mmCIF file of C-alpha atoms and ligand atoms in Angstrom:
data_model
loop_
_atom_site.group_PDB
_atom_site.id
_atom_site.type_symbol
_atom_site.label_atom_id
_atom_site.label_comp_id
_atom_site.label_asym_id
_atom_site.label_seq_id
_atom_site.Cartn_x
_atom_site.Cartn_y
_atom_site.Cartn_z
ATOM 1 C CA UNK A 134 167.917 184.390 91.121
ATOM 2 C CA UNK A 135 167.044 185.309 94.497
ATOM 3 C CA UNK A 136 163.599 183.342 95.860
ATOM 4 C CA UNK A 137 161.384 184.308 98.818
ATOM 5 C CA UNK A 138 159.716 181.520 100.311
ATOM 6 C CA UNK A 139 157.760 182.220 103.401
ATOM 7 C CA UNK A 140 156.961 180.061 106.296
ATOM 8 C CA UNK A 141 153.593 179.190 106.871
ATOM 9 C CA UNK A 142 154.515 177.924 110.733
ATOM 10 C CA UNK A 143 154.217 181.566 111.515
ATOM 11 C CA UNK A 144 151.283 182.322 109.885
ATOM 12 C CA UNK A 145 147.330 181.794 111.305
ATOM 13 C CA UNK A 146 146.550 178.451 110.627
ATOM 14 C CA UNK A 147 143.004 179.090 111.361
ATOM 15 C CA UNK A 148 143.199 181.310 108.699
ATOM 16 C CA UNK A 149 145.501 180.394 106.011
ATOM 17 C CA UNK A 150 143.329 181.108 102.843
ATOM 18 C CA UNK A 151 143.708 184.813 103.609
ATOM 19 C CA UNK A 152 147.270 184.695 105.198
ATOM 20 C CA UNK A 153 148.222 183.408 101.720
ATOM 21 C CA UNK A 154 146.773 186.698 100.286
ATOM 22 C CA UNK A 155 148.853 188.428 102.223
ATOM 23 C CA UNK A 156 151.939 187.558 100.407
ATOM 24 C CA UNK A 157 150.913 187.854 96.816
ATOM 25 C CA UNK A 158 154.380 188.820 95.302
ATOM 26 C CA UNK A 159 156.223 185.619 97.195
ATOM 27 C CA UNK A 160 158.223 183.139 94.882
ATOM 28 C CA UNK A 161 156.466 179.722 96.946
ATOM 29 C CA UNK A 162 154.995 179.698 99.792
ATOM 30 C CA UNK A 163 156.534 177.270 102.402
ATOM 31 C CA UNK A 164 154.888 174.905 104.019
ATOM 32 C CA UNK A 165 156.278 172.451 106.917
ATOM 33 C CA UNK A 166 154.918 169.432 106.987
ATOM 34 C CA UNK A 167 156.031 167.466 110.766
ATOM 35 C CA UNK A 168 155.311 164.447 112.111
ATOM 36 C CA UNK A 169 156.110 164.716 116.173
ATOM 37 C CA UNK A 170 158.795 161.701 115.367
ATOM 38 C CA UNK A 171 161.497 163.198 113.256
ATOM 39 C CA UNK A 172 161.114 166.188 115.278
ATOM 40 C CA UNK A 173 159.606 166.982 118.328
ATOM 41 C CA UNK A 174 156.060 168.994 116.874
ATOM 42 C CA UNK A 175 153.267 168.141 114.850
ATOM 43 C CA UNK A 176 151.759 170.339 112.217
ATOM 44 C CA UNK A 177 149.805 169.365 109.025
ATOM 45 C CA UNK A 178 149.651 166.961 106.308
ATOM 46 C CA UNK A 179 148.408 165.759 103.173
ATOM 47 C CA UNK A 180 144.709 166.814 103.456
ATOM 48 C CA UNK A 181 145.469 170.233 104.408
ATOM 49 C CA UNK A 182 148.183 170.402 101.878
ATOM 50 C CA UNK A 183 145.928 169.492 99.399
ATOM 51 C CA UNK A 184 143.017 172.455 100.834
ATOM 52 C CA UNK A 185 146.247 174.679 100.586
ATOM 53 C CA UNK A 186 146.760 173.465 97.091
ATOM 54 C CA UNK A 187 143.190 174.520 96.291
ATOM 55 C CA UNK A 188 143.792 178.030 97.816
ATOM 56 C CA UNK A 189 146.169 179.627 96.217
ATOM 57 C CA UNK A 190 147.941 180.068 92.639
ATOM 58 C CA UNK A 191 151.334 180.992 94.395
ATOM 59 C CA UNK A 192 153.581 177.586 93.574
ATOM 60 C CA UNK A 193 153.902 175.147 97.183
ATOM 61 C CA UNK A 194 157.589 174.310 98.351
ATOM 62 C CA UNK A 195 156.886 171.630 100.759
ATOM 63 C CA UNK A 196 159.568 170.686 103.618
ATOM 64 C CA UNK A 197 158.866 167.430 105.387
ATOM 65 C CA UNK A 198 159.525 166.830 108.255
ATOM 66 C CA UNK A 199 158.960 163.313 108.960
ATOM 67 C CA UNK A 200 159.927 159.507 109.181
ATOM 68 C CA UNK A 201 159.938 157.334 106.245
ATOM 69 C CA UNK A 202 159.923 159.560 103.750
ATOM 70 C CA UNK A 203 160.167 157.600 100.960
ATOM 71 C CA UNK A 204 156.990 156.132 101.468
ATOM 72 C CA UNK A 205 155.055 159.277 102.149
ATOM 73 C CA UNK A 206 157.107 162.337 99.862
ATOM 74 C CA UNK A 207 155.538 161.216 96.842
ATOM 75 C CA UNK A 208 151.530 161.819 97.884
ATOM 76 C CA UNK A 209 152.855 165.130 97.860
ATOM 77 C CA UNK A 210 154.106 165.698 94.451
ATOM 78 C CA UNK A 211 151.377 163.556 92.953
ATOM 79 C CA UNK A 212 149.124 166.618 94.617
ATOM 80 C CA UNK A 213 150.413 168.645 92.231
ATOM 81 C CA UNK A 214 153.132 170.675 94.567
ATOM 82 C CA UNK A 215 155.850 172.204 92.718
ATOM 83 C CA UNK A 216 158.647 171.262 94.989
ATOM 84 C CA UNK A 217 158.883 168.552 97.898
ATOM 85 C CA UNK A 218 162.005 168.317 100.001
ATOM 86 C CA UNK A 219 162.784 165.641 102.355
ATOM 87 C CA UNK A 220 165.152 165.335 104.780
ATOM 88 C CA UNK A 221 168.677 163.042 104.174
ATOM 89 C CA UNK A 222 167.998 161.742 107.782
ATOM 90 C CA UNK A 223 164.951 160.515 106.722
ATOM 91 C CA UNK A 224 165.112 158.989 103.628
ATOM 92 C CA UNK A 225 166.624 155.264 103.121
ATOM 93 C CA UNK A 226 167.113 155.946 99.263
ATOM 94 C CA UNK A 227 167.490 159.665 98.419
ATOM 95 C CA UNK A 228 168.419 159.370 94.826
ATOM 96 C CA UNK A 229 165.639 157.278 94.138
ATOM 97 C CA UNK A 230 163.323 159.415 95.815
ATOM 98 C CA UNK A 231 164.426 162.216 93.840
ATOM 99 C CA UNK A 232 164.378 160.789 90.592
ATOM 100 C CA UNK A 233 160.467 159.280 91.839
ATOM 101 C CA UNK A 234 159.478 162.868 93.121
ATOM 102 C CA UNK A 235 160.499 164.056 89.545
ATOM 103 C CA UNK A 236 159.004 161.593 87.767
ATOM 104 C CA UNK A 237 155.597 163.337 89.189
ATOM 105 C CA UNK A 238 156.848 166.607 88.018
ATOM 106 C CA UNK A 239 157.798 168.042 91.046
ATOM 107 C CA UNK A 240 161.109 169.691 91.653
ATOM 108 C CA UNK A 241 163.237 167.205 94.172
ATOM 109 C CA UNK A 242 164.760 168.579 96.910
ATOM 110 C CA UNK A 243 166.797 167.145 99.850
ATOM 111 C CA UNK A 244 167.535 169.249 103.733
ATOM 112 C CA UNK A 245 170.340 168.757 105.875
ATOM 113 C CA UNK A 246 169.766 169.332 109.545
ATOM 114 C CA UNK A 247 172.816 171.266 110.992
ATOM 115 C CA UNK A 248 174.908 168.439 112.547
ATOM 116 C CA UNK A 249 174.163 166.163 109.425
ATOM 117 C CA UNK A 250 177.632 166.427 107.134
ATOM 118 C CA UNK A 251 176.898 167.441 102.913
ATOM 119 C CA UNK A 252 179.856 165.153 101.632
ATOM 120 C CA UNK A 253 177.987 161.535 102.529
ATOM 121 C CA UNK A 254 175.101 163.215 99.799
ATOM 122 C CA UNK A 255 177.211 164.725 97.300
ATOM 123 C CA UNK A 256 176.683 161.747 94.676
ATOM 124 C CA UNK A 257 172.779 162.697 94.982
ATOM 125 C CA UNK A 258 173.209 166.706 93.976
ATOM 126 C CA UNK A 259 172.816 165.523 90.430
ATOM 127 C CA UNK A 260 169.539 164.506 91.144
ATOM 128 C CA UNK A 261 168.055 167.053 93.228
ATOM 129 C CA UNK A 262 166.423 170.890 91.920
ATOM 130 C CA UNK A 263 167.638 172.402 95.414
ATOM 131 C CA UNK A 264 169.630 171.530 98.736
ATOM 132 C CA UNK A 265 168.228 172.641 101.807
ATOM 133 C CA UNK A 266 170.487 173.562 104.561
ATOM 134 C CA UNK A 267 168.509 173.887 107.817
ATOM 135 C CA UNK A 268 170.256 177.012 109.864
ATOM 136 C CA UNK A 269 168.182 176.204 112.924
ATOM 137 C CA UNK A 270 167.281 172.696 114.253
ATOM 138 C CA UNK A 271 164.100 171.863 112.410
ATOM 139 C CA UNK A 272 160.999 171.603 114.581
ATOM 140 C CA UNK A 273 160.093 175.117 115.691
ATOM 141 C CA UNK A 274 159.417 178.919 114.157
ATOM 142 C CA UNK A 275 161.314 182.043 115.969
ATOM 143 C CA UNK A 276 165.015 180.365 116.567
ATOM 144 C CA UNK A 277 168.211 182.485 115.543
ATOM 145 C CA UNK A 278 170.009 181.884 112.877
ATOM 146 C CA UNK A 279 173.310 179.560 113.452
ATOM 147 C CA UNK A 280 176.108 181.672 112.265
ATOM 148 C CA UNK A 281 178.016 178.389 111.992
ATOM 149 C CA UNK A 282 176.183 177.345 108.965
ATOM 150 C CA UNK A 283 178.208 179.668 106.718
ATOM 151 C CA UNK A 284 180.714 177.651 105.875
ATOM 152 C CA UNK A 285 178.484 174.337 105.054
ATOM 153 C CA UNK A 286 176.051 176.895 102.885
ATOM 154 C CA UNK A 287 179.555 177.785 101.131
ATOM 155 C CA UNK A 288 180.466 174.155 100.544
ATOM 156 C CA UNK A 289 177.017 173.701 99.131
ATOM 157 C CA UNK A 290 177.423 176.537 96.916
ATOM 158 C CA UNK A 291 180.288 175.435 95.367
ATOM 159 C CA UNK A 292 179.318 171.565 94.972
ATOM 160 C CA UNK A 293 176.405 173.075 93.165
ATOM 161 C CA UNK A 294 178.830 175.353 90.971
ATOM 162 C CA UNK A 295 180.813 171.756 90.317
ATOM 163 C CA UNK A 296 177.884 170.270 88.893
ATOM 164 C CA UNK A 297 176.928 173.418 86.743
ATOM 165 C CA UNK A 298 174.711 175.694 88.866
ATOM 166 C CA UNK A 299 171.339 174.692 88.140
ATOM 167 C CA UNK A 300 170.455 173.303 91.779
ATOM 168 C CA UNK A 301 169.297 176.051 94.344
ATOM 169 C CA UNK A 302 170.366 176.521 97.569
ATOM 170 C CA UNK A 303 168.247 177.136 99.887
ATOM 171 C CA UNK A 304 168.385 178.360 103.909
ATOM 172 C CA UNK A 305 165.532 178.023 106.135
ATOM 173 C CA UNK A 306 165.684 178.880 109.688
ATOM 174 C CA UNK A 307 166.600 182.313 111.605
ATOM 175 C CA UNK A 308 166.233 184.083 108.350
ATOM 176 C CA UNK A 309 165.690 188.360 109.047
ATOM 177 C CA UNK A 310 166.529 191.676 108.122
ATOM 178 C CA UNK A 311 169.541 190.902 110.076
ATOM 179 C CA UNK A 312 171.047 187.570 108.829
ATOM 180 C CA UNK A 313 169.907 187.088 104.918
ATOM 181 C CA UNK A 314 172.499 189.378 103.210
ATOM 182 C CA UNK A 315 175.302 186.917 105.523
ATOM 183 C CA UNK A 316 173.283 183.548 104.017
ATOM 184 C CA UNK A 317 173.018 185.165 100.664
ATOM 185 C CA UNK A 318 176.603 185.867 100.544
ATOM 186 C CA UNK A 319 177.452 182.572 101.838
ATOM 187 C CA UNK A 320 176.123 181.469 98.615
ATOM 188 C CA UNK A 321 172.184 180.815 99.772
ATOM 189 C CA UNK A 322 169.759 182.026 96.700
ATOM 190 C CA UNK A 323 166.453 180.731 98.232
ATOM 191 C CA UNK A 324 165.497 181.699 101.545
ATOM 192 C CA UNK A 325 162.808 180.255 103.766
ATOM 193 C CA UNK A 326 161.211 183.124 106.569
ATOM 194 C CA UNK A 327 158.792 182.348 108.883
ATOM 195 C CA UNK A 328 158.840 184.860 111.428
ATOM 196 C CA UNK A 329 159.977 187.301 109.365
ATOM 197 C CA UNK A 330 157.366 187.557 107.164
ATOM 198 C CA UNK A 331 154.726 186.999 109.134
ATOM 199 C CA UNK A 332 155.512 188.737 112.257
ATOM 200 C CA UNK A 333 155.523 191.261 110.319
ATOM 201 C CA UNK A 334 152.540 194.266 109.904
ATOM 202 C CA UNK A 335 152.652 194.267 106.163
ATOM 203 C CA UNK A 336 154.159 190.663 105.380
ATOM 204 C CA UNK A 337 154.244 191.532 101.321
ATOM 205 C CA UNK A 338 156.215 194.421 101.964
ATOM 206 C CA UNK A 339 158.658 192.058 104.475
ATOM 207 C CA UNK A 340 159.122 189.675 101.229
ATOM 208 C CA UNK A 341 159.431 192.790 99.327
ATOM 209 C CA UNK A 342 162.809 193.821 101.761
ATOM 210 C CA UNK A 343 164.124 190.450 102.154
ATOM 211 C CA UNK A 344 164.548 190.409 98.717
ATOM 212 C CA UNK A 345 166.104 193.763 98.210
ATOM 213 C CA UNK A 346 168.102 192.845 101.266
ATOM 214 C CA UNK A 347 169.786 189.660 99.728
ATOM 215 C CA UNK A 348 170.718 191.721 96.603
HETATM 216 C C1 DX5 B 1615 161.558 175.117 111.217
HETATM 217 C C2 DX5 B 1615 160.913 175.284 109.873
HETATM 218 C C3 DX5 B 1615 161.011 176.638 109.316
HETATM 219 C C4 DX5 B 1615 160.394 177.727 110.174
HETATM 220 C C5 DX5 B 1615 161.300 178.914 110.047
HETATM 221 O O1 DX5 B 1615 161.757 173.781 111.468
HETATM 222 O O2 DX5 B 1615 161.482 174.402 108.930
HETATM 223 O O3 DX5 B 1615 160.506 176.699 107.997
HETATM 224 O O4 DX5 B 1615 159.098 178.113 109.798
HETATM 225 O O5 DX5 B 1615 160.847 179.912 110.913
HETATM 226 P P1 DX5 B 1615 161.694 181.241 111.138
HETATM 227 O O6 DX5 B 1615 161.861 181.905 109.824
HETATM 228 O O7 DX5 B 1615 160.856 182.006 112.098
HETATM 229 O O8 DX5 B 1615 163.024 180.832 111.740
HETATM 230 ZN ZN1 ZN B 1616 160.885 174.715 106.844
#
């Protein structure tokens, strides 16, 4: 099933009780959490997390982007997201933190930045609800979309297959008019658009194409 999530990063963050009414029909909204240490920009956190919890019904897909994450993920799925992801790079015991993240009802999810190799996670697939395969380096809204991701969201695809399908595979970064179909046929199902969406005059109807678009 084909998922929508948009960006937040893109959005007004002066304003993000009413951007979030702007995308009504969205499957999660998408919301990157960064700590100016994993990567190189700070955004939000926990409180406003929680005051975007309080805003909307639409179900939160949170990416962190920080250090230590298995120390701070869990706050986050304890706040009653539906789906925290954490970064491989960032996490000293991923299938632990997955099966922890669960045990709060969220759905576990773990990214790969680009240079970071899937095989070295595979034995923690089992454990996860989606695999995030960053096609930009993580830290920034706007970047294109690195064609040479294909071929890891392809391996992805088909370690997910091994294990029976039931993990999504998601692509966040560079994501358009122009490049989803490409990620989508790679094997991508959920797809992460920042710029996209909210660059856009009518972002609903921009969720509404990028859907159509990945078929
Ligand atoms: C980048 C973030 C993305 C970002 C994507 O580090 O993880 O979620 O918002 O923005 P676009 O869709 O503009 O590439
Ligand atoms: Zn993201």
């Amino acid at each position: 099933m084909t998922a929508i999530h948009p960006s937040i990063l893109s959005a007004d963050f002066a304003n993000l009780a009413g951007e979030l009414r702007r995308i009504p029909s969205a499957d999660a909204v998408h919301v990157d959490v960064m700590d100016n240490h994993f990567v190189p920009n700070l955004t939000l956190g926990l409180p406003v997390v929680k005051a975007i919890r309080a805003a909307t019904d639409l179900p939160l897909d949170i990416h962190l982007m920080i250090d230590d994450a298995d120390r701070w993920a869990p706050g986050y799925a304890e706040a009653g997201c539906e789906s925290v992801t954490f970064h491989a790079e960032a996490a000293a015991r991923p299938r632990q933190l997955a099966r922890t993240l669960r045990s709060h009802d969220a759905h576990a999810a773990m990214a790969l930045k680009p240079a970071t190799a899937l095989d070295p996670y595979l034995d923690v697939l089992s454990e996860l609800d989606m695999l995030l395969i960053m096609t930009v380096e993580p830290g920034f809204g706007g970047q294109a979309f690195m064609e040479e991701m294909l071929a890891k969201i392809a391996q992805a695809r088909r370690a997910v297959d091994d294990l029976g399908g039931s993990v999504a595979v998601q692509v966040d970064g560079g994501i358009s008019r122009d490049t989803i179909l490409r990620a989508a046929e790679a094997g991508a199902d959920t797809f992460v658009a920042g710029s996209a969406v909210f660059g856009s005059e009518d972002p609903d109807r921009a969720v509404a194409q990028l859907r159509q678009l990945a078929g």
